[in-house]
PDB file of C-alpha atoms and ligand atoms in Angstrom:
ATOM      1  CA  MET A   1      24.205  26.658 -49.992  1.00 49.00           C
ATOM      2  CA  ASN A   2      25.997  26.054 -47.009  1.00 50.00           C
ATOM      3  CA  ARG A   3      25.186  29.535 -44.781  1.00 63.00           C
ATOM      4  CA  LYS A   4      28.216  30.530 -44.224  1.00 87.00           C
ATOM      5  CA  SER A   5      31.132  30.087 -47.595  1.00 95.00           C
ATOM      6  CA  LEU A   6      31.849  32.711 -49.370  1.00 96.00           C
ATOM      7  CA  ILE A   7      31.373  32.004 -52.942  1.00 96.00           C
ATOM      8  CA  SER A   8      30.724  35.704 -54.568  1.00 94.00           C
ATOM      9  CA  ILE A   9      31.314  39.056 -53.217  1.00 94.00           C
ATOM     10  CA  MET A  10      27.838  39.530 -53.054  1.00 93.00           C
ATOM     11  CA  ASP A  11      27.232  36.794 -50.771  1.00 93.00           C
ATOM     12  CA  TYR A  12      28.429  39.566 -47.992  1.00 93.00           C
ATOM     13  CA  SER A  13      26.568  42.880 -47.265  1.00 92.00           C
ATOM     14  CA  LYS A  14      28.109  46.046 -46.742  1.00 92.00           C
ATOM     15  CA  GLU A  15      28.058  45.073 -42.999  1.00 93.00           C
ATOM     16  CA  ASP A  16      30.056  42.005 -43.459  1.00 93.00           C
ATOM     17  CA  ILE A  17      33.093  43.206 -45.309  1.00 95.00           C
ATOM     18  CA  PHE A  18      33.700  46.615 -43.437  1.00 96.00           C
ATOM     19  CA  LYS A  19      33.287  43.943 -40.092  1.00 96.00           C
ATOM     20  CA  ILE A  20      35.866  41.682 -42.077  1.00 97.00           C
ATOM     21  CA  LEU A  21      38.315  44.694 -43.077  1.00 98.00           C
ATOM     22  CA  ASP A  22      38.405  46.150 -39.587  1.00 98.00           C
ATOM     23  CA  LEU A  23      39.062  42.779 -38.256  1.00 97.00           C
ATOM     24  CA  ALA A  24      42.169  42.575 -40.877  1.00 98.00           C
ATOM     25  CA  GLU A  25      43.604  45.843 -39.420  1.00 98.00           C
ATOM     26  CA  GLU A  26      43.503  44.509 -36.089  1.00 97.00           C
ATOM     27  CA  PHE A  27      45.322  41.262 -37.442  1.00 97.00           C
ATOM     28  CA  GLN A  28      47.989  43.893 -39.083  1.00 97.00           C
ATOM     29  CA  ASN A  29      48.948  44.985 -35.905  1.00 96.00           C
ATOM     30  CA  ASN A  30      48.654  42.134 -33.619  1.00 94.00           C
ATOM     31  CA  PRO A  31      49.154  38.656 -35.973  1.00 89.00           C
ATOM     32  CA  LYS A  32      49.963  36.600 -33.035  1.00 88.00           C
ATOM     33  CA  GLN A  33      46.418  35.333 -31.906  1.00 94.00           C
ATOM     34  CA  ARG A  34      45.981  31.478 -31.686  1.00 95.00           C
ATOM     35  CA  LEU A  35      42.602  31.324 -32.403  1.00 97.00           C
ATOM     36  CA  LEU A  36      42.780  28.275 -34.669  1.00 97.00           C
ATOM     37  CA  GLU A  37      44.546  25.640 -32.743  1.00 97.00           C
ATOM     38  CA  ASN A  38      40.985  23.558 -32.272  1.00 94.00           C
ATOM     39  CA  PHE A  39      40.654  23.508 -36.506  1.00 97.00           C
ATOM     40  CA  VAL A  40      41.295  21.927 -39.515  1.00 98.00           C
ATOM     41  CA  ILE A  41      41.502  23.413 -42.802  1.00 98.00           C
ATOM     42  CA  ALA A  42      41.736  21.795 -45.973  1.00 98.00           C
ATOM     43  CA  SER A  43      43.328  24.036 -49.008  1.00 98.00           C
ATOM     44  CA  LEU A  44      42.035  21.731 -52.259  1.00 98.00           C
ATOM     45  CA  PHE A  45      44.231  23.880 -55.299  1.00 98.00           C
ATOM     46  CA  PHE A  46      42.801  22.359 -58.895  1.00 97.00           C
ATOM     47  CA  GLU A  47      44.288  25.380 -60.632  1.00 94.00           C
ATOM     48  CA  PRO A  48      48.234  26.806 -59.699  1.00 95.00           C
ATOM     49  CA  SER A  49      48.581  29.707 -57.382  1.00 96.00           C
ATOM     50  CA  THR A  50      51.486  31.228 -55.393  1.00 97.00           C
ATOM     51  CA  ARG A  51      49.747  33.855 -53.394  1.00 97.00           C
ATOM     52  CA  THR A  52      45.914  32.686 -52.550  1.00 98.00           C
ATOM     53  CA  ARG A  53      47.325  29.043 -51.687  1.00 98.00           C
ATOM     54  CA  LEU A  54      50.352  30.527 -49.340  1.00 98.00           C
ATOM     55  CA  SER A  55      48.421  33.628 -47.940  1.00 98.00           C
ATOM     56  CA  PHE A  56      45.817  31.305 -46.821  1.00 98.00           C
ATOM     57  CA  GLU A  57      48.169  28.546 -45.244  1.00 98.00           C
ATOM     58  CA  SER A  58      50.570  31.567 -44.078  1.00 97.00           C
ATOM     59  CA  ALA A  59      47.531  32.514 -41.848  1.00 98.00           C
ATOM     60  CA  ILE A  60      45.964  29.434 -40.927  1.00 98.00           C
ATOM     61  CA  GLN A  61      49.395  28.426 -39.278  1.00 97.00           C
ATOM     62  CA  LYS A  62      49.867  31.968 -37.608  1.00 96.00           C
ATOM     63  CA  LEU A  63      46.800  31.308 -35.674  1.00 97.00           C
ATOM     64  CA  GLY A  64      47.573  27.870 -35.420  1.00 97.00           C
ATOM     65  CA  GLY A  65      45.308  26.281 -37.108  1.00 98.00           C
ATOM     66  CA  LYS A  66      46.386  22.828 -39.539  1.00 98.00           C
ATOM     67  CA  VAL A  67      46.307  22.765 -43.127  1.00 98.00           C
ATOM     68  CA  VAL A  68      45.346  19.513 -45.483  1.00 98.00           C
ATOM     69  CA  GLY A  69      45.101  19.647 -48.706  1.00 97.00           C
ATOM     70  CA  PHE A  70      46.472  19.411 -52.312  1.00 97.00           C
ATOM     71  CA  SER A  71      48.208  21.829 -54.284  1.00 97.00           C
ATOM     72  CA  GLU A  72      47.465  20.151 -57.923  1.00 94.00           C
ATOM     73  CA  ALA A  73      44.593  17.822 -58.838  1.00 94.00           C
ATOM     74  CA  ALA A  74      47.122  15.150 -60.161  1.00 94.00           C
ATOM     75  CA  ASN A  75      48.351  14.648 -56.400  1.00 90.00           C
ATOM     76  CA  SER A  76      44.837  13.910 -55.499  1.00 94.00           C
ATOM     77  CA  SER A  77      42.622  10.702 -56.298  1.00 95.00           C
ATOM     78  CA  VAL A  78      40.988  13.128 -58.951  1.00 93.00           C
ATOM     79  CA  ALA A  79      43.708  12.016 -61.152  1.00 94.00           C
ATOM     80  CA  LYS A  80      41.868   8.166 -60.480  1.00 96.00           C
ATOM     81  CA  GLY A  81      38.845   9.748 -61.906  1.00 96.00           C
ATOM     82  CA  GLU A  82      37.493  10.954 -58.745  1.00 97.00           C
ATOM     83  CA  SER A  83      34.296  13.338 -59.520  1.00 97.00           C
ATOM     84  CA  LEU A  84      34.391  17.197 -57.792  1.00 97.00           C
ATOM     85  CA  LYS A  85      31.401  15.751 -55.474  1.00 98.00           C
ATOM     86  CA  ASP A  86      32.542  12.927 -54.447  1.00 98.00           C
ATOM     87  CA  THR A  87      36.218  14.758 -53.276  1.00 98.00           C
ATOM     88  CA  ILE A  88      34.039  17.396 -52.017  1.00 98.00           C
ATOM     89  CA  LEU A  89      32.004  14.454 -49.768  1.00 98.00           C
ATOM     90  CA  THR A  90      34.988  13.056 -48.269  1.00 98.00           C
ATOM     91  CA  VAL A  91      37.260  16.248 -47.592  1.00 98.00           C
ATOM     92  CA  SER A  92      34.037  18.064 -45.557  1.00 97.00           C
ATOM     93  CA  ASN A  93      34.449  15.183 -43.142  1.00 97.00           C
ATOM     94  CA  TYR A  94      38.243  15.712 -42.558  1.00 97.00           C
ATOM     95  CA  SER A  95      38.318  19.256 -42.218  1.00 97.00           C
ATOM     96  CA  ASP A  96      36.220  22.047 -40.618  1.00 97.00           C
ATOM     97  CA  LEU A  97      36.514  24.877 -43.486  1.00 98.00           C
ATOM     98  CA  ILE A  98      37.288  24.036 -47.053  1.00 98.00           C
ATOM     99  CA  ILE A  99      39.097  26.643 -49.181  1.00 98.00           C
ATOM    100  CA  MET A 100      39.082  25.583 -53.094  1.00 98.00           C
ATOM    101  CA  ARG A 101      40.357  27.252 -56.588  1.00 98.00           C
ATOM    102  CA  HIS A 102      38.651  25.072 -59.334  1.00 97.00           C
ATOM    103  CA  PRO A 103      38.998  25.988 -63.103  1.00 94.00           C
ATOM    104  CA  ILE A 104      35.276  25.939 -63.891  1.00 96.00           C
ATOM    105  CA  GLU A 105      32.758  28.567 -63.638  1.00 95.00           C
ATOM    106  CA  GLY A 106      30.239  27.428 -60.709  1.00 97.00           C
ATOM    107  CA  SER A 107      32.359  24.899 -59.260  1.00 97.00           C
ATOM    108  CA  ALA A 108      32.888  26.524 -56.020  1.00 98.00           C
ATOM    109  CA  ARG A 109      28.979  26.858 -55.372  1.00 97.00           C
ATOM    110  CA  TYR A 110      27.962  23.504 -56.474  1.00 98.00           C
ATOM    111  CA  ALA A 111      30.765  22.363 -53.415  1.00 98.00           C
ATOM    112  CA  SER A 112      29.104  24.599 -51.013  1.00 97.00           C
ATOM    113  CA  GLU A 113      25.578  23.421 -51.842  1.00 96.00           C
ATOM    114  CA  ILE A 114      26.594  19.484 -50.820  1.00 96.00           C
ATOM    115  CA  SER A 115      29.505  20.270 -48.461  1.00 97.00           C
ATOM    116  CA  SER A 116      28.805  20.225 -44.546  1.00 95.00           C
ATOM    117  CA  THR A 117      31.400  22.285 -44.070  1.00 96.00           C
ATOM    118  CA  PRO A 118      31.795  25.914 -45.352  1.00 97.00           C
ATOM    119  CA  ILE A 119      33.346  26.628 -48.951  1.00 98.00           C
ATOM    120  CA  ILE A 120      35.702  29.769 -49.479  1.00 98.00           C
ATOM    121  CA  ASN A 121      36.051  30.491 -53.075  1.00 97.00           C
ATOM    122  CA  ALA A 122      39.660  30.639 -54.060  1.00 97.00           C
ATOM    123  CA  GLY A 123      38.699  31.726 -57.890  1.00 95.00           C
ATOM    124  CA  ASP A 124      36.474  29.580 -59.686  1.00 95.00           C
ATOM    125  CA  GLY A 125      37.553  29.519 -63.798  1.00 91.00           C
ATOM    126  CA  ALA A 126      36.763  32.944 -65.237  1.00 87.00           C
ATOM    127  CA  ASN A 127      33.713  33.929 -62.612  1.00 91.00           C
ATOM    128  CA  GLN A 128      34.678  35.471 -59.368  1.00 91.00           C
ATOM    129  CA  HIS A 129      37.622  35.369 -56.830  1.00 94.00           C
ATOM    130  CA  PRO A 130      36.178  37.703 -53.820  1.00 95.00           C
ATOM    131  CA  THR A 131      38.417  36.708 -51.418  1.00 97.00           C
ATOM    132  CA  GLN A 132      41.173  39.426 -53.756  1.00 97.00           C
ATOM    133  CA  CYS A 133      38.371  41.072 -53.523  1.00 96.00           C
ATOM    134  CA  LEU A 134      38.758  41.397 -49.871  1.00 98.00           C
ATOM    135  CA  LEU A 135      42.386  42.087 -49.823  1.00 98.00           C
ATOM    136  CA  ASP A 136      41.552  44.408 -53.150  1.00 98.00           C
ATOM    137  CA  LEU A 137      39.489  46.594 -50.825  1.00 98.00           C
ATOM    138  CA  TYR A 138      41.525  46.778 -48.108  1.00 98.00           C
ATOM    139  CA  SER A 139      44.295  48.141 -50.171  1.00 98.00           C
ATOM    140  CA  ILE A 140      42.167  51.157 -51.155  1.00 98.00           C
ATOM    141  CA  ARG A 141      40.444  51.802 -47.868  1.00 98.00           C
ATOM    142  CA  LYS A 142      44.125  51.350 -46.292  1.00 98.00           C
ATOM    143  CA  THR A 143      45.940  53.586 -48.818  1.00 98.00           C
ATOM    144  CA  GLN A 144      42.278  55.892 -49.941  1.00 98.00           C
ATOM    145  CA  GLY A 145      40.997  56.180 -46.838  1.00 98.00           C
ATOM    146  CA  SER A 146      37.981  55.532 -47.675  1.00 97.00           C
ATOM    147  CA  LEU A 147      36.126  53.378 -50.456  1.00 97.00           C
ATOM    148  CA  GLU A 148      33.871  56.180 -51.343  1.00 97.00           C
ATOM    149  CA  ASN A 149      33.516  58.306 -54.468  1.00 98.00           C
ATOM    150  CA  LEU A 150      37.334  56.968 -56.400  1.00 98.00           C
ATOM    151  CA  ASN A 151      37.809  57.082 -60.013  1.00 98.00           C
ATOM    152  CA  ILE A 152      38.747  53.371 -60.853  1.00 98.00           C
ATOM    153  CA  PHE A 153      40.844  52.514 -64.316  1.00 98.00           C
ATOM    154  CA  LEU A 154      40.506  48.719 -64.624  1.00 98.00           C
ATOM    155  CA  VAL A 155      42.988  47.633 -67.175  1.00 97.00           C
ATOM    156  CA  GLY A 156      44.440  44.185 -69.233  1.00 95.00           C
ATOM    157  CA  ASP A 157      41.941  41.364 -69.153  1.00 94.00           C
ATOM    158  CA  LEU A 158      38.465  42.517 -68.577  1.00 95.00           C
ATOM    159  CA  LYS A 159      37.202  39.342 -70.005  1.00 94.00           C
ATOM    160  CA  TYR A 160      38.743  36.461 -68.251  1.00 91.00           C
ATOM    161  CA  GLY A 161      39.840  38.265 -65.366  1.00 89.00           C
ATOM    162  CA  ARG A 162      37.927  37.273 -62.465  1.00 89.00           C
ATOM    163  CA  THR A 163      39.330  39.578 -60.007  1.00 92.00           C
ATOM    164  CA  VAL A 164      38.298  42.065 -62.139  1.00 94.00           C
ATOM    165  CA  HIS A 165      34.787  40.981 -62.035  1.00 93.00           C
ATOM    166  CA  SER A 166      34.885  40.664 -58.239  1.00 92.00           C
ATOM    167  CA  LEU A 167      35.604  44.104 -57.608  1.00 96.00           C
ATOM    168  CA  LEU A 168      33.918  46.258 -59.736  1.00 96.00           C
ATOM    169  CA  MET A 169      30.549  44.567 -58.190  1.00 95.00           C
ATOM    170  CA  ALA A 170      31.778  45.527 -54.549  1.00 96.00           C
ATOM    171  CA  MET A 171      32.680  49.120 -55.443  1.00 97.00           C
ATOM    172  CA  SER A 172      29.642  49.341 -56.919  1.00 95.00           C
ATOM    173  CA  ASP A 173      28.789  50.166 -53.233  1.00 94.00           C
ATOM    174  CA  PHE A 174      30.732  52.859 -52.650  1.00 96.00           C
ATOM    175  CA  ASN A 175      29.579  55.655 -55.736  1.00 97.00           C
ATOM    176  CA  PRO A 176      32.726  54.736 -58.052  1.00 98.00           C
ATOM    177  CA  SER A 177      33.603  56.027 -61.999  1.00 97.00           C
ATOM    178  CA  PHE A 178      35.263  53.017 -63.494  1.00 98.00           C
ATOM    179  CA  ASN A 179      37.163  53.343 -66.510  1.00 98.00           C
ATOM    180  CA  PHE A 180      37.939  50.205 -68.266  1.00 98.00           C
ATOM    181  CA  VAL A 181      40.871  49.627 -70.621  1.00 97.00           C
ATOM    182  CA  SER A 182      41.174  46.684 -72.531  1.00 96.00           C
ATOM    183  CA  PRO A 183      41.724  45.701 -75.947  1.00 94.00           C
ATOM    184  CA  GLN A 184      38.378  45.220 -77.978  1.00 93.00           C
ATOM    185  CA  GLN A 185      38.553  40.843 -77.292  1.00 92.00           C
ATOM    186  CA  LEU A 186      39.054  41.619 -73.833  1.00 94.00           C
ATOM    187  CA  ARG A 187      36.056  44.102 -73.071  1.00 95.00           C
ATOM    188  CA  LEU A 188      34.387  43.423 -70.165  1.00 96.00           C
ATOM    189  CA  PRO A 189      31.151  40.991 -70.414  1.00 96.00           C
ATOM    190  CA  GLN A 190      27.651  42.749 -71.123  1.00 97.00           C
ATOM    191  CA  GLU A 191      26.125  40.968 -67.566  1.00 96.00           C
ATOM    192  CA  TYR A 192      28.920  43.104 -65.333  1.00 96.00           C
ATOM    193  CA  LYS A 193      27.927  46.323 -67.364  1.00 97.00           C
ATOM    194  CA  ASP A 194      24.224  45.275 -67.400  1.00 97.00           C
ATOM    195  CA  PHE A 195      24.937  45.219 -63.363  1.00 97.00           C
ATOM    196  CA  LEU A 196      26.829  48.748 -63.557  1.00 97.00           C
ATOM    197  CA  ASN A 197      23.890  49.871 -65.621  1.00 97.00           C
ATOM    198  CA  GLU A 198      20.961  48.470 -63.205  1.00 97.00           C
ATOM    199  CA  LYS A 199      23.043  50.524 -60.096  1.00 96.00           C
ATOM    200  CA  GLU A 200      23.444  53.811 -62.409  1.00 96.00           C
ATOM    201  CA  ILE A 201      27.035  53.723 -62.223  1.00 97.00           C
ATOM    202  CA  GLU A 202      29.302  55.555 -64.290  1.00 95.00           C
ATOM    203  CA  TYR A 203      31.905  54.044 -66.780  1.00 97.00           C
ATOM    204  CA  TYR A 204      33.655  54.475 -69.905  1.00 97.00           C
ATOM    205  CA  GLU A 205      35.022  52.438 -71.824  1.00 97.00           C
ATOM    206  CA  HIS A 206      38.791  52.719 -73.300  1.00 96.00           C
ATOM    207  CA  ASP A 207      40.961  50.856 -76.219  1.00 94.00           C
ATOM    208  CA  LYS A 208      44.350  53.347 -74.892  1.00 94.00           C
ATOM    209  CA  LEU A 209      46.276  53.553 -71.677  1.00 94.00           C
ATOM    210  CA  ASP A 210      46.647  57.044 -72.267  1.00 91.00           C
ATOM    211  CA  GLU A 211      46.990  60.619 -70.503  1.00 91.00           C
ATOM    212  CA  ASN A 212      43.373  59.859 -68.816  1.00 94.00           C
ATOM    213  CA  ILE A 213      45.028  58.160 -66.270  1.00 97.00           C
ATOM    214  CA  LYS A 214      45.968  60.978 -64.463  1.00 97.00           C
ATOM    215  CA  TYR A 215      42.938  61.583 -63.529  1.00 97.00           C
ATOM    216  CA  ALA A 216      42.951  57.904 -61.493  1.00 98.00           C
ATOM    217  CA  ASP A 217      42.629  57.539 -58.074  1.00 98.00           C
ATOM    218  CA  ILE A 218      43.213  53.566 -58.240  1.00 98.00           C
ATOM    219  CA  ILE A 219      44.427  52.028 -61.576  1.00 98.00           C
ATOM    220  CA  TYR A 220      44.154  48.399 -60.837  1.00 98.00           C
ATOM    221  CA  VAL A 221      46.243  46.330 -63.914  1.00 97.00           C
ATOM    222  CA  THR A 222      45.477  42.555 -64.678  1.00 96.00           C
ATOM    223  CA  ARG A 223      47.444  40.288 -67.036  1.00 93.00           C
ATOM    224  CA  VAL A 224      45.607  39.010 -69.862  1.00 93.00           C
ATOM    225  CA  GLN A 225      44.753  35.322 -69.057  1.00 87.00           C
ATOM    226  CA  LYS A 226      46.836  33.055 -71.583  1.00 88.00           C
ATOM    227  CA  GLU A 227      44.989  29.503 -69.888  1.00 85.00           C
ATOM    228  CA  ARG A 228      41.678  31.260 -70.939  1.00 85.00           C
ATOM    229  CA  PHE A 229      42.326  31.363 -74.539  1.00 88.00           C
ATOM    230  CA  SER A 230      41.449  28.208 -76.769  1.00 85.00           C
ATOM    231  CA  ASP A 231      43.146  29.507 -79.640  1.00 88.00           C
ATOM    232  CA  PRO A 232      46.484  30.272 -78.786  1.00 89.00           C
ATOM    233  CA  VAL A 233      46.985  33.046 -82.314  1.00 89.00           C
ATOM    234  CA  GLU A 234      44.439  34.924 -79.882  1.00 88.00           C
ATOM    235  CA  TYR A 235      46.501  35.285 -77.220  1.00 87.00           C
ATOM    236  CA  GLU A 236      49.819  36.212 -79.538  1.00 89.00           C
ATOM    237  CA  LYS A 237      47.284  39.195 -80.685  1.00 89.00           C
ATOM    238  CA  VAL A 238      47.074  40.556 -77.244  1.00 88.00           C
ATOM    239  CA  LYS A 239      49.385  39.469 -74.492  1.00 89.00           C
ATOM    240  CA  ASN A 240      50.808  43.043 -74.763  1.00 86.00           C
ATOM    241  CA  ALA A 241      48.345  45.037 -75.110  1.00 88.00           C
ATOM    242  CA  TYR A 242      49.361  47.274 -72.029  1.00 93.00           C
ATOM    243  CA  VAL A 243      52.688  48.090 -70.526  1.00 95.00           C
ATOM    244  CA  LEU A 244      51.949  50.724 -67.715  1.00 97.00           C
ATOM    245  CA  LYS A 245      56.170  52.511 -67.583  1.00 97.00           C
ATOM    246  CA  ASN A 246      56.693  54.750 -64.945  1.00 97.00           C
ATOM    247  CA  LYS A 247      57.113  57.780 -67.507  1.00 97.00           C
ATOM    248  CA  MET A 248      53.507  57.222 -68.191  1.00 97.00           C
ATOM    249  CA  LEU A 249      52.751  57.834 -64.007  1.00 97.00           C
ATOM    250  CA  GLU A 250      55.154  62.201 -64.102  1.00 97.00           C
ATOM    251  CA  GLU A 251      51.045  63.946 -64.099  1.00 96.00           C
ATOM    252  CA  THR A 252      49.451  61.460 -61.693  1.00 98.00           C
ATOM    253  CA  LYS A 253      47.654  62.643 -58.924  1.00 98.00           C
ATOM    254  CA  ASP A 254      49.689  62.127 -55.217  1.00 98.00           C
ATOM    255  CA  ASN A 255      47.248  59.896 -53.590  1.00 98.00           C
ATOM    256  CA  LEU A 256      47.007  57.563 -56.909  1.00 98.00           C
ATOM    257  CA  ARG A 257      48.093  53.915 -56.166  1.00 98.00           C
ATOM    258  CA  ILE A 258      48.614  51.090 -58.661  1.00 98.00           C
ATOM    259  CA  LEU A 259      47.018  47.686 -57.809  1.00 98.00           C
ATOM    260  CA  HIS A 260      48.020  44.442 -59.552  1.00 98.00           C
ATOM    261  CA  PRO A 261      45.989  41.226 -58.347  1.00 97.00           C
ATOM    262  CA  LEU A 262      49.695  39.195 -59.936  1.00 96.00           C
ATOM    263  CA  PRO A 263      51.175  37.162 -61.076  1.00 95.00           C
ATOM    264  CA  ARG A 264      52.783  39.734 -63.396  1.00 96.00           C
ATOM    265  CA  VAL A 265      53.799  39.122 -67.060  1.00 93.00           C
ATOM    266  CA  ASN A 266      55.210  42.324 -68.367  1.00 92.00           C
ATOM    267  CA  GLU A 267      52.203  44.519 -68.394  1.00 96.00           C
ATOM    268  CA  ILE A 268      53.430  47.374 -65.537  1.00 97.00           C
ATOM    269  CA  ASP A 269      57.332  47.694 -66.661  1.00 97.00           C
ATOM    270  CA  ILE A 270      60.112  46.238 -63.753  1.00 97.00           C
ATOM    271  CA  ASP A 271      60.641  50.312 -63.984  1.00 97.00           C
ATOM    272  CA  VAL A 272      57.436  51.243 -61.469  1.00 98.00           C
ATOM    273  CA  ASP A 273      58.479  48.901 -58.723  1.00 98.00           C
ATOM    274  CA  ALA A 274      59.981  51.638 -56.734  1.00 98.00           C
ATOM    275  CA  ASN A 275      57.614  54.232 -57.785  1.00 98.00           C
ATOM    276  CA  PRO A 276      55.628  54.976 -54.465  1.00 98.00           C
ATOM    277  CA  LYS A 277      52.286  54.265 -56.184  1.00 98.00           C
ATOM    278  CA  ALA A 278      53.313  51.171 -56.682  1.00 98.00           C
ATOM    279  CA  TYR A 279      51.353  48.875 -54.440  1.00 98.00           C
ATOM    280  CA  TYR A 280      51.148  45.718 -55.672  1.00 98.00           C
ATOM    281  CA  PHE A 281      53.349  43.627 -53.387  1.00 98.00           C
ATOM    282  CA  LYS A 282      51.956  45.522 -50.164  1.00 98.00           C
ATOM    283  CA  GLN A 283      48.852  44.238 -51.288  1.00 98.00           C
ATOM    284  CA  ALA A 284      49.498  41.056 -51.760  1.00 98.00           C
ATOM    285  CA  GLU A 285      50.867  41.307 -48.045  1.00 98.00           C
ATOM    286  CA  ASN A 286      47.700  42.554 -47.104  1.00 98.00           C
ATOM    287  CA  GLY A 287      46.249  39.084 -48.111  1.00 98.00           C
ATOM    288  CA  VAL A 288      47.126  37.161 -45.225  1.00 98.00           C
ATOM    289  CA  TYR A 289      45.855  40.068 -42.912  1.00 98.00           C
ATOM    290  CA  VAL A 290      42.472  39.306 -44.765  1.00 98.00           C
ATOM    291  CA  ARG A 291      42.489  36.028 -45.228  1.00 98.00           C
ATOM    292  CA  MET A 292      42.907  35.479 -41.110  1.00 98.00           C
ATOM    293  CA  ALA A 293      39.972  37.859 -40.595  1.00 97.00           C
ATOM    294  CA  LEU A 294      37.968  35.933 -42.863  1.00 97.00           C
ATOM    295  CA  ILE A 295      38.693  32.617 -41.522  1.00 97.00           C
ATOM    296  CA  CYS A 296      38.178  33.693 -38.156  1.00 97.00           C
ATOM    297  CA  HIS A 297      34.599  35.367 -39.612  1.00 95.00           C
ATOM    298  CA  ILE A 298      33.001  32.291 -41.120  1.00 96.00           C
ATOM    299  CA  LEU A 299      34.623  30.136 -38.204  1.00 96.00           C
ATOM    300  CA  GLY A 300      33.599  32.377 -36.001  1.00 94.00           C
ATOM    301  CA  VAL A 301      36.194  32.683 -33.615  1.00 94.00           C
ATOM    302  CA  LYS A 302      36.621  36.499 -33.564  1.00 87.00           C
TER     303      LYS A 302
HETATM  304  N1   CP B 401      46.001  36.619 -57.275  1.00 71.51           N
HETATM  305  C1   CP B 401      45.794  35.367 -57.094  1.00 71.51           C
HETATM  306  O1   CP B 401      44.887  35.049 -57.302  1.00 71.51           O
HETATM  307  O2   CP B 401      47.667  35.228 -57.152  1.00 71.51           O
HETATM  308  P1   CP B 401      48.088  33.237 -57.807  1.00 71.51           P
HETATM  309  O3   CP B 401      47.231  33.379 -58.718  1.00 71.51           O
HETATM  310  O4   CP B 401      48.733  33.592 -57.147  1.00 71.51           O
HETATM  311  O5   CP B 401      46.982  32.978 -56.050  1.00 71.51           O
END
């Protein structure tokens, strides 16, 4: 693997993570720094995206860098049958860094093994989404003052939700308690439970989103990932399993913040948006600062 690539959040030490979060804070306070004027960065999105792609591109442009790439495979030579290997070998000649989202789990790791330039995994299937994880950590630290000893409720599609997988792995270094709320069909995969068991992290599984949320510091809600279901009937059965409504937040802690990687479908009612505990749009904004910091860290300009 190219040693600077970010494929899984586990590629980074606690020290790396804190460096990026601190740098992100610096960019939030002073975003006008032309640090990427000599760099071309490729943005290869084989799957749809709004926040990840646009916040990366915004981060690069704010820092004076250039972006090349495509936002759907149909606009590239993949449509003519070109392999991922050939695409990466070609684009690594045109750029200093490749940001890639791809539907196949492990595709980003593979790309990092053949690329001469670093790869940032912008989401590989249901596997990992490490840059979302960094901005989630940034948002949690910013709202709670610390990452330590938090009671975190992860709600929704815990099977296919890659942001949840990255987040629970990263938070496991900070003595959390986890509450996993999901339908039986969308339970957290066993490999992640094994990971938590090995690290002796406390967790509970629930079918219902109920009054237990009054103990939460963070409620992290996820969309049911329609695109990962092979059977549409199965999706229909669980698509509206949970809807967080404003009334449900009455007894919750003052420091509670509601996070969601977005896009939202129905799982957070729009009546929550005006509640000061709703943080998901600010969370998306934080993505720009965190991605500025990550790119500068990888390219060694900060
Ligand atoms: N959070 C996230 O990955 O959003 P997009 O799919 O819009 O990039």
